[in-house]
Short mmCIF file of C-alpha atoms in Angstrom, two decimals:
data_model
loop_
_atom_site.label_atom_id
_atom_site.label_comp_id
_atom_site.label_asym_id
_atom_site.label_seq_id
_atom_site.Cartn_x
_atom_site.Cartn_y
_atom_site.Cartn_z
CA UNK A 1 -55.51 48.04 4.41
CA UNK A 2 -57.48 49.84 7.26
CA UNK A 3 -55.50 53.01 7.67
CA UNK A 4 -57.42 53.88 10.15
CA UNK A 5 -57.38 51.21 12.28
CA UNK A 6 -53.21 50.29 11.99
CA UNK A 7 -52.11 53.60 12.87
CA UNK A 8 -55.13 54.36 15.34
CA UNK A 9 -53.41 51.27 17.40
CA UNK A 10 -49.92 52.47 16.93
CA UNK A 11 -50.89 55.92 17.81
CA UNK A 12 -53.16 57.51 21.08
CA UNK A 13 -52.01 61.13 19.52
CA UNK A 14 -51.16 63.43 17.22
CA UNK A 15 -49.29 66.85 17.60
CA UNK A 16 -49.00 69.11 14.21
CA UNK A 17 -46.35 71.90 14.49
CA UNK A 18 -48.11 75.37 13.18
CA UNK A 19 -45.88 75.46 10.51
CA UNK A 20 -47.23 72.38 8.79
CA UNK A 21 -50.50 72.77 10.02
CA UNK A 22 -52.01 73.19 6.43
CA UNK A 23 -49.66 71.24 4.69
CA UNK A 24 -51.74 68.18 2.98
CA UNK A 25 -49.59 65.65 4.46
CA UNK A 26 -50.80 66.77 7.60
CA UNK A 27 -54.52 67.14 6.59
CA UNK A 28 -54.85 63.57 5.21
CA UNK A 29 -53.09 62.51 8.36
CA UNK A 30 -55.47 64.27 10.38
CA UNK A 31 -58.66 62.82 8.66
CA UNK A 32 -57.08 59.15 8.71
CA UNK A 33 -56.37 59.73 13.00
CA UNK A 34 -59.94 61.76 13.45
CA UNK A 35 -60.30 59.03 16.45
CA UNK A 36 -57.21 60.14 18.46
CA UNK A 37 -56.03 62.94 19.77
CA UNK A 38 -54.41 65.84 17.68
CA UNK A 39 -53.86 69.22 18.80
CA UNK A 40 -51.53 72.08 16.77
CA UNK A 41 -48.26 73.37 18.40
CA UNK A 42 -45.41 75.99 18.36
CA UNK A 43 -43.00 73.45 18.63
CA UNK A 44 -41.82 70.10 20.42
CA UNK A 45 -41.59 71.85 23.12
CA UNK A 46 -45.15 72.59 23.30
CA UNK A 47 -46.17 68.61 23.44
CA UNK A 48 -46.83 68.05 27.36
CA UNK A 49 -44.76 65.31 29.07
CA UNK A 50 -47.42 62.88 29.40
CA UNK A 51 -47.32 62.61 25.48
CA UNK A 52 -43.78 62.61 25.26
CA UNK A 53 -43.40 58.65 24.27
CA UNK A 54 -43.65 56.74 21.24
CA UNK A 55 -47.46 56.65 21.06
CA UNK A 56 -47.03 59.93 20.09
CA UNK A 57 -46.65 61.19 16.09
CA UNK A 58 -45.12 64.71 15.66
CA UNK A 59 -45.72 66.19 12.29
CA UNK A 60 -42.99 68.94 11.55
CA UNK A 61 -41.11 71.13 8.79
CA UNK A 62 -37.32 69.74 7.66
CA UNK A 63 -34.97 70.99 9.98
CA UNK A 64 -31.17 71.40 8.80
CA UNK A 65 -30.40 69.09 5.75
CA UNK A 66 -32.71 66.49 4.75
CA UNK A 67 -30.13 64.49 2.73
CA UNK A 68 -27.09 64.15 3.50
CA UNK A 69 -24.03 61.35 3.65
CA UNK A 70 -24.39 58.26 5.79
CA UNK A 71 -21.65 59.58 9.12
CA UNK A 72 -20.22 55.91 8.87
CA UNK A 73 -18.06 54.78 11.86
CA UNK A 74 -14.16 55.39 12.28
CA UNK A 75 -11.98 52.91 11.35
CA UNK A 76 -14.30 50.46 9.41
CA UNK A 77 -15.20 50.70 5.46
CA UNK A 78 -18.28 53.07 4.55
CA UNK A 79 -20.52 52.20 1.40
CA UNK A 80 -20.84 55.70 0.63
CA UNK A 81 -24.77 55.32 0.93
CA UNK A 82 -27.07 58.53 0.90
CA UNK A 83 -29.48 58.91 3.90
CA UNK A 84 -33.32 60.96 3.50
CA UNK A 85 -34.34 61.90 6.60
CA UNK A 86 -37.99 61.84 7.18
CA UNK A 87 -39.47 59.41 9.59
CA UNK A 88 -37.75 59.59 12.77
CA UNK A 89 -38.33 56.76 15.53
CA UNK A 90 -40.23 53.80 15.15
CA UNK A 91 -42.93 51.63 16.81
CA UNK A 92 -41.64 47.79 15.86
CA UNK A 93 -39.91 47.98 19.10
CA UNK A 94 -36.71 46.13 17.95
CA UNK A 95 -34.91 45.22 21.12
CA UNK A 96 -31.40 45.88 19.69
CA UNK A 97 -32.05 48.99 17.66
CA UNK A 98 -29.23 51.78 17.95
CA UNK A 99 -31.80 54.46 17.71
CA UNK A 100 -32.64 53.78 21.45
CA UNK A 101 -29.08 55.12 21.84
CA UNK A 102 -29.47 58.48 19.59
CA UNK A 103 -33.17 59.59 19.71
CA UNK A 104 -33.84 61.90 22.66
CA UNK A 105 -36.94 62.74 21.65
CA UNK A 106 -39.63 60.29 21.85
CA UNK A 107 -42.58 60.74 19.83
CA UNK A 108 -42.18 59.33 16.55
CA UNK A 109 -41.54 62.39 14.16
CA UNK A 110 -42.77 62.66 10.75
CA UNK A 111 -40.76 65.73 8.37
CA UNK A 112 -43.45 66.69 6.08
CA UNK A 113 -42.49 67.55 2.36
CA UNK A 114 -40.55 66.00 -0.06
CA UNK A 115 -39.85 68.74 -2.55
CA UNK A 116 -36.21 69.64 -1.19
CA UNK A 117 -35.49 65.61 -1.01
CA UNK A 118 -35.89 64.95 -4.72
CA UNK A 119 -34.13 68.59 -5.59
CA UNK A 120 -31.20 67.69 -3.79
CA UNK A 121 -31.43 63.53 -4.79
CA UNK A 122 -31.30 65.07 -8.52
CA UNK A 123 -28.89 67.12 -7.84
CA UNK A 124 -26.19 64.84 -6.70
CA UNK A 125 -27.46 62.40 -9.31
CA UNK A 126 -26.58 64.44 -12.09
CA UNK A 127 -23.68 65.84 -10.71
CA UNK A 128 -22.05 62.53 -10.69
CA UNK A 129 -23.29 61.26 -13.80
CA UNK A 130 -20.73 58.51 -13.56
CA UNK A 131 -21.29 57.20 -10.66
CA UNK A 132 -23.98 54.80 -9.01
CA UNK A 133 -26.03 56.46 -6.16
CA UNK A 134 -27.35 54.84 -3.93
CA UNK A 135 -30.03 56.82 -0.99
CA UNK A 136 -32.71 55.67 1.38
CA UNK A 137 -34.91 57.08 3.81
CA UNK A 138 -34.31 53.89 6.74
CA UNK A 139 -31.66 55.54 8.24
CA UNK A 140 -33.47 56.81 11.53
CA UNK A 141 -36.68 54.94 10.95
CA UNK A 142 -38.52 52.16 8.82
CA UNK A 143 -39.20 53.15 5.44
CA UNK A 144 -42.27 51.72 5.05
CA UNK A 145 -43.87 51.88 8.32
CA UNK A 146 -46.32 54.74 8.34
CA UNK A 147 -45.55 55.21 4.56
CA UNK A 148 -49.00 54.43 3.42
CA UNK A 149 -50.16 56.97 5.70
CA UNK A 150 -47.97 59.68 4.33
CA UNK A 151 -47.00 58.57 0.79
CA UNK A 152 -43.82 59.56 0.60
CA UNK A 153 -42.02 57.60 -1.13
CA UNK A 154 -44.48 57.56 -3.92
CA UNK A 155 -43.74 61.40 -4.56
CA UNK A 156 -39.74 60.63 -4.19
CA UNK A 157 -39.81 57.89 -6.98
CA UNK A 158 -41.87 60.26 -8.99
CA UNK A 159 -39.58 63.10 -9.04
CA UNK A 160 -36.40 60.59 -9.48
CA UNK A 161 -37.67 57.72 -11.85
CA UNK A 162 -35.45 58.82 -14.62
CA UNK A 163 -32.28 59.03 -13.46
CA UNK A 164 -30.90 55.81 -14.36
CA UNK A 165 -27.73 56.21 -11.92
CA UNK A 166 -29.84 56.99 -8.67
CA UNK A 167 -31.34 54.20 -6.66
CA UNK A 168 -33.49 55.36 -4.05
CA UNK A 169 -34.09 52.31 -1.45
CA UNK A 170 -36.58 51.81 1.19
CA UNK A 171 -35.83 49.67 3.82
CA UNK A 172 -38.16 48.20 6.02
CA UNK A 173 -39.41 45.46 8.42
CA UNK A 174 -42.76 45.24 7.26
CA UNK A 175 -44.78 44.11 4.60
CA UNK A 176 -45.94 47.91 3.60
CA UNK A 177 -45.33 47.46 -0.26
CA UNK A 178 -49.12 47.43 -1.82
CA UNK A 179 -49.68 51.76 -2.18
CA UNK A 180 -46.21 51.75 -4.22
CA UNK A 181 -47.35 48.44 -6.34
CA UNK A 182 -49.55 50.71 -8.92
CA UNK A 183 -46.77 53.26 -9.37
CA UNK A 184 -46.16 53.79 -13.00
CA UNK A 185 -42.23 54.38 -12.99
CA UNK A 186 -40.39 53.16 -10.42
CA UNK A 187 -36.75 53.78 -11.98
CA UNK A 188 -34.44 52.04 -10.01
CA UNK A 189 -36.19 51.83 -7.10
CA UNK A 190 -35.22 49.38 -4.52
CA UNK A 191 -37.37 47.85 -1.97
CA UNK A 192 -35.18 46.78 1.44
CA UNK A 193 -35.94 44.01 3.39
CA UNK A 194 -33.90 43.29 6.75
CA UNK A 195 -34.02 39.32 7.43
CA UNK A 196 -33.54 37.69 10.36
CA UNK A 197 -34.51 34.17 11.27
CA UNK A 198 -37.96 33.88 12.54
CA UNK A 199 -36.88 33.00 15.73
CA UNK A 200 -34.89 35.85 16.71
CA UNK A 201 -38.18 38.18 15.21
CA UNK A 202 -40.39 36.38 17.47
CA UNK A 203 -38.21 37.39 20.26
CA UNK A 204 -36.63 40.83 19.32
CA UNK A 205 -38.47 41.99 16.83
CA UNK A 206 -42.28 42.08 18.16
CA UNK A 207 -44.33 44.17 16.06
CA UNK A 208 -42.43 43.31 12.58
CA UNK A 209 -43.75 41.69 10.12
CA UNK A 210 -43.18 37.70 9.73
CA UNK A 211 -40.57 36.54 7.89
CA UNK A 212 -43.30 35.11 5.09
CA UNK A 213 -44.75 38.37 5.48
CA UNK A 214 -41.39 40.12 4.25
CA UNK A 215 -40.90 37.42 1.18
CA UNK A 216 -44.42 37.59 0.33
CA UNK A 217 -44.14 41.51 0.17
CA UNK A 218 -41.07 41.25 -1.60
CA UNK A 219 -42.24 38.85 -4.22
CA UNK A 220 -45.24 40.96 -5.07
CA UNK A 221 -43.04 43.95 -5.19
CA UNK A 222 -40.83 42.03 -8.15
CA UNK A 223 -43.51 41.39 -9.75
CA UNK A 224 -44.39 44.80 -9.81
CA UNK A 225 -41.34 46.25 -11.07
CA UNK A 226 -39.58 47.15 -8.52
CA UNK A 227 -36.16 45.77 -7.34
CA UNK A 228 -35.36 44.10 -4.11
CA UNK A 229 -32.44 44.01 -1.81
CA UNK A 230 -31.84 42.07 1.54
CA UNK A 231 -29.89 43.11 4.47
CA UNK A 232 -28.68 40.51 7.40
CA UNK A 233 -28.27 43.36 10.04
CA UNK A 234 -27.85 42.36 12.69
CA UNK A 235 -27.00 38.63 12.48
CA UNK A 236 -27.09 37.50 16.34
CA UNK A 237 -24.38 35.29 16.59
CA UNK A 238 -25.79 31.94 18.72
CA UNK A 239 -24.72 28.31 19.11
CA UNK A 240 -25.55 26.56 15.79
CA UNK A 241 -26.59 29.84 14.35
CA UNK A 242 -25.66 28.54 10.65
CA UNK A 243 -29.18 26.09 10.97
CA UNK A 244 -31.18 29.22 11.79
CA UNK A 245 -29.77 31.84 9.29
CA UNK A 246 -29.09 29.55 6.35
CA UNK A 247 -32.69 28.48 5.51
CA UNK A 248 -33.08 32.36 5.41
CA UNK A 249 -30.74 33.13 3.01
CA UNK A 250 -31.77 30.23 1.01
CA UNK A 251 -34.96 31.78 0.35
CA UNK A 252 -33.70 34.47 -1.70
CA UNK A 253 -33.56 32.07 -4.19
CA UNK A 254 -37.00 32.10 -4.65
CA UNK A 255 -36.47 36.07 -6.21
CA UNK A 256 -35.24 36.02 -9.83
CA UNK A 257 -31.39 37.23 -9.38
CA UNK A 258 -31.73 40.01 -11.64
CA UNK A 259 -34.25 41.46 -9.27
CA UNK A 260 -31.97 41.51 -6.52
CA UNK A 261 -30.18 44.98 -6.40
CA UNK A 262 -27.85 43.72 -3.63
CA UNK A 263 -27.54 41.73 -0.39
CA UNK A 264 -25.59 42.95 2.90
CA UNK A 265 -24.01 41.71 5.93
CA UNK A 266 -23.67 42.93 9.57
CA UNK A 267 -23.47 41.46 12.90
CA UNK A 268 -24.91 43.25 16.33
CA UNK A 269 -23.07 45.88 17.27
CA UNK A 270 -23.55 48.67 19.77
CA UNK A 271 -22.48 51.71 21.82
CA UNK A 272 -22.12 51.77 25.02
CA UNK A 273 -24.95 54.32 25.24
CA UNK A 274 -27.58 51.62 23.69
CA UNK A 275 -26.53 48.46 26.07
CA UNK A 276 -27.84 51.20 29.22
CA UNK A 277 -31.30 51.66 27.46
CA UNK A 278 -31.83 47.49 26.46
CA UNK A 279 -33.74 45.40 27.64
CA UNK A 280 -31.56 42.28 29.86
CA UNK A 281 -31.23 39.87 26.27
CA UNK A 282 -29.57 36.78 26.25
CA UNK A 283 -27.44 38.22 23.76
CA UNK A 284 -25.41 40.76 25.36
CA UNK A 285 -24.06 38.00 27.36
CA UNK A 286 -21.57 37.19 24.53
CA UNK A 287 -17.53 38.34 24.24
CA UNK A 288 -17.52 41.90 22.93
CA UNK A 289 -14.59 44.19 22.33
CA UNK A 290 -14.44 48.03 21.78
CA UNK A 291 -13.90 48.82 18.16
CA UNK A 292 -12.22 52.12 16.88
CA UNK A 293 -15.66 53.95 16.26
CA UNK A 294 -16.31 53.09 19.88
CA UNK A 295 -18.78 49.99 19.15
CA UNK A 296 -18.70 46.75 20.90
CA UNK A 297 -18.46 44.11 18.51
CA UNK A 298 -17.84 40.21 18.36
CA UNK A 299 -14.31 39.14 18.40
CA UNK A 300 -12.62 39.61 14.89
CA UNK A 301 -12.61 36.19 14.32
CA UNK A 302 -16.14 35.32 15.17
CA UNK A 303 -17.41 37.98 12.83
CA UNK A 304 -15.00 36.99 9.55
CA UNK A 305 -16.32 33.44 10.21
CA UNK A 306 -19.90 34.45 9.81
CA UNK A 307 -19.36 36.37 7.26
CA UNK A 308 -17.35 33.52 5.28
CA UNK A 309 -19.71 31.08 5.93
CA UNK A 310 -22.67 33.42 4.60
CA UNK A 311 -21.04 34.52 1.66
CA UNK A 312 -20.43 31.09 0.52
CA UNK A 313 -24.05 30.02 1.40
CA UNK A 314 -26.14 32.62 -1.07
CA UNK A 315 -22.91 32.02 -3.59
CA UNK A 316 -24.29 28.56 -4.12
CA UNK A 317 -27.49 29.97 -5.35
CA UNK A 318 -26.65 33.90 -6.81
CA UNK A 319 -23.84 36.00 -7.66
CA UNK A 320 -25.90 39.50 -7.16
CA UNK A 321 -23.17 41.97 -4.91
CA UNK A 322 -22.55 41.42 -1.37
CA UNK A 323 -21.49 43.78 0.62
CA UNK A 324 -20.35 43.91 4.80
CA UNK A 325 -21.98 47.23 7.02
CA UNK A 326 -19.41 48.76 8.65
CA UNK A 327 -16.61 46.54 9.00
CA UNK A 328 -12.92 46.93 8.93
CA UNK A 329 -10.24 46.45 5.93
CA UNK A 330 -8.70 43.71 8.19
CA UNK A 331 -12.47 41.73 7.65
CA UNK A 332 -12.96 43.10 4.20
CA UNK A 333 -9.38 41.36 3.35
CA UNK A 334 -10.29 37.69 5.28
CA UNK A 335 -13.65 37.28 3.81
CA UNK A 336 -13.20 38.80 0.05
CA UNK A 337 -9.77 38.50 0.03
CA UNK A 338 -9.86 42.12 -1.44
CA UNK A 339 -10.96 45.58 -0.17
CA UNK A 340 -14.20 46.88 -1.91
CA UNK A 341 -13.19 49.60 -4.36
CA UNK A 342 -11.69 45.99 -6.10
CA UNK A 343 -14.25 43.82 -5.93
CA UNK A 344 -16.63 43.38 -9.21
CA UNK A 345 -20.20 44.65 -8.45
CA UNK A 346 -19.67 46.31 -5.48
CA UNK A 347 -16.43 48.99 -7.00
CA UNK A 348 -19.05 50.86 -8.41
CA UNK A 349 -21.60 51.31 -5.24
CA UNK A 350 -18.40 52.31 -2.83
CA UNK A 351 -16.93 54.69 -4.84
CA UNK A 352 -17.46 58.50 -3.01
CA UNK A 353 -20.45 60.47 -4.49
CA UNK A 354 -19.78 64.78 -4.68
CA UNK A 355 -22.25 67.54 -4.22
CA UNK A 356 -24.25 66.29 -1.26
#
């Protein structure tokens, strides 16, 4: 992989807050981007408005807390999941991501330093020995994206590997796995890939990785050491959509089952903030309804349906936990037939972590 060369084409320049200026995160990044151009700040509010876009990468200290619970949405079930905030904004350009709806400042935005991450990541690990934790850093960004430029992940599994209740995913639309391959403990790490069929990447997801590019990546990750988990968010709900989406899940067959951490579920959603900032998509053109969090989602009974037919699609191949993102107990109840907290495999994973 030409490091150089990727992230030379994603990025036209590079702005390195004083505070971090020495930092070696920020040196290696500097060498790596020689080509573009980098200049040292104050702050954001130093970078001039013609670089205020995404070709833009803004290396920074942590600001406010660096892990902290997933906010979940009102009224629908939360998984309890653990977010790492380091990469903030992204360059694959999704057309339906939510971040378009939340992200005010454009330049992609890189938190440099890890040391508080794993303090805190132990700390709630051992303070709930009993528990299963489960934390990622894809919450406001891909995992993997510009990991190989800043390795951060490497020093996170490093400083976590054993804790055998904490498992630290990375979730990711690319196939960014070979600089974690080598790693010699990897704990419980997890390795995220979100699937969608590749029709709907070709047309909303344009500078992912292929959907052979994601299984191949995830295969060489297994056999690596490393677990895998798949996420169906968002499935984009279309006439014969079962044709598209099924040959998808079948796939995951191909993974041994006891590599498979888990597998999730969630149709589009989105405020009303993001449908103002999307593109015109074919998509938005279907029945939505305002949900308690304030979402627009598909109709009740559209969603339960795909969720039913799913869940009965990868059970005729594995029995590894599957869980819903942010859906209500009503939908919970029609396609388990039980909430969560009941549910063998996925009790464990919802149950409410302390100390974070």
């Amino acid at each position: 992989m030409d490091l150089s060369q990727i992230y030379s084409n994603l990025f036209s320049a590079l702005f390195i807050a004083e505070e971090v200026e020495h930092h070696p995160a920020a040196s290696r990044v500097r060498k790596i981007l020689s080509s573009i151009y980098h200049h040292v700040v104050a702050s954001k509010d130093d970078i001039p408005e013609e670089y205020r876009n995404g070709r833009t990468l803004y290396l920074t200290a942590p600001k406010g807390k660096t892990v902290d619970r997933c906010p979940g949405s009102k009224g629908h079930i939360c998984c309890n999941y653990i977010t790492v905030d380091m990469y903030h904004g992204c360059t694959i350009g999704c057309s339906y991501c939510i971040m378009q709806g939340y992200l005010n400042f454009e330049p992609v935005t890189v938190r440099l330093g890890t040391e508080e991450i794993i303090e805190t990541l132990r700390m709630v690990s051992l303070g709930n020995p009993d528990l299963i934790i489960r934390a990622g850093t894809g919450e406001v960004g891909d995992s993997l994206l510009l990991d190989p430029l800043f390795r951060f992940s490497e020093e996170i599994i490093a400083g976590i590997h054993d804790l055998d209740n904490l498992y630290f995913e990375m979730k990711t639309k690319t196939g960014y796995v070979d600089h974690l391959l080598s790693l010699p403990d990897k704990g419980k790490s997890v390795i995220g890939f979100s699937l969608n069929p590749q029709r709907i990447i070709d047309g909303e997801e344009p500078w992912a990785a292929s959907l052979k590019e994601r299984f191949d990546a995830a295969s060489r990750a297994v056999e690596n050491g490393f677990l895998v988990s798949f996420h169906f968010d968002p499935i984009i709900v279309s006439e014969g959509w079962q044709d598209f989406y099924f040959p998808v899940a079948d796939t995951i067959a191909e993974i041994p089952e006891d590599k498979v951490a888990w597998i999730s579920l969630g149709t589009f959603r989105y405020p009303p903030v993001l449908k103002d900032s999307m593109p015109d998509r074919p998509y938005l053109y279907d029945e939505f309804v305002p949900c308690r969090d304030g979402k627009y989602r598909y109709l009740q009974k559209i969603r339960t349906r795909v969720y039913q037919d799913m869940l009965k699609r990868i059970r005729t191949f594995s029995s590894v936990p599957v869980y819903l993102c942010m859906e209500s107990q009503a939908v919970w109840k029609s396609v388990f037939g039980r909430l969560p907290g009941g549910i063998p495999g996925l009790s464990g994973i919802f149950r409410r972590p302390g100390n974070v």
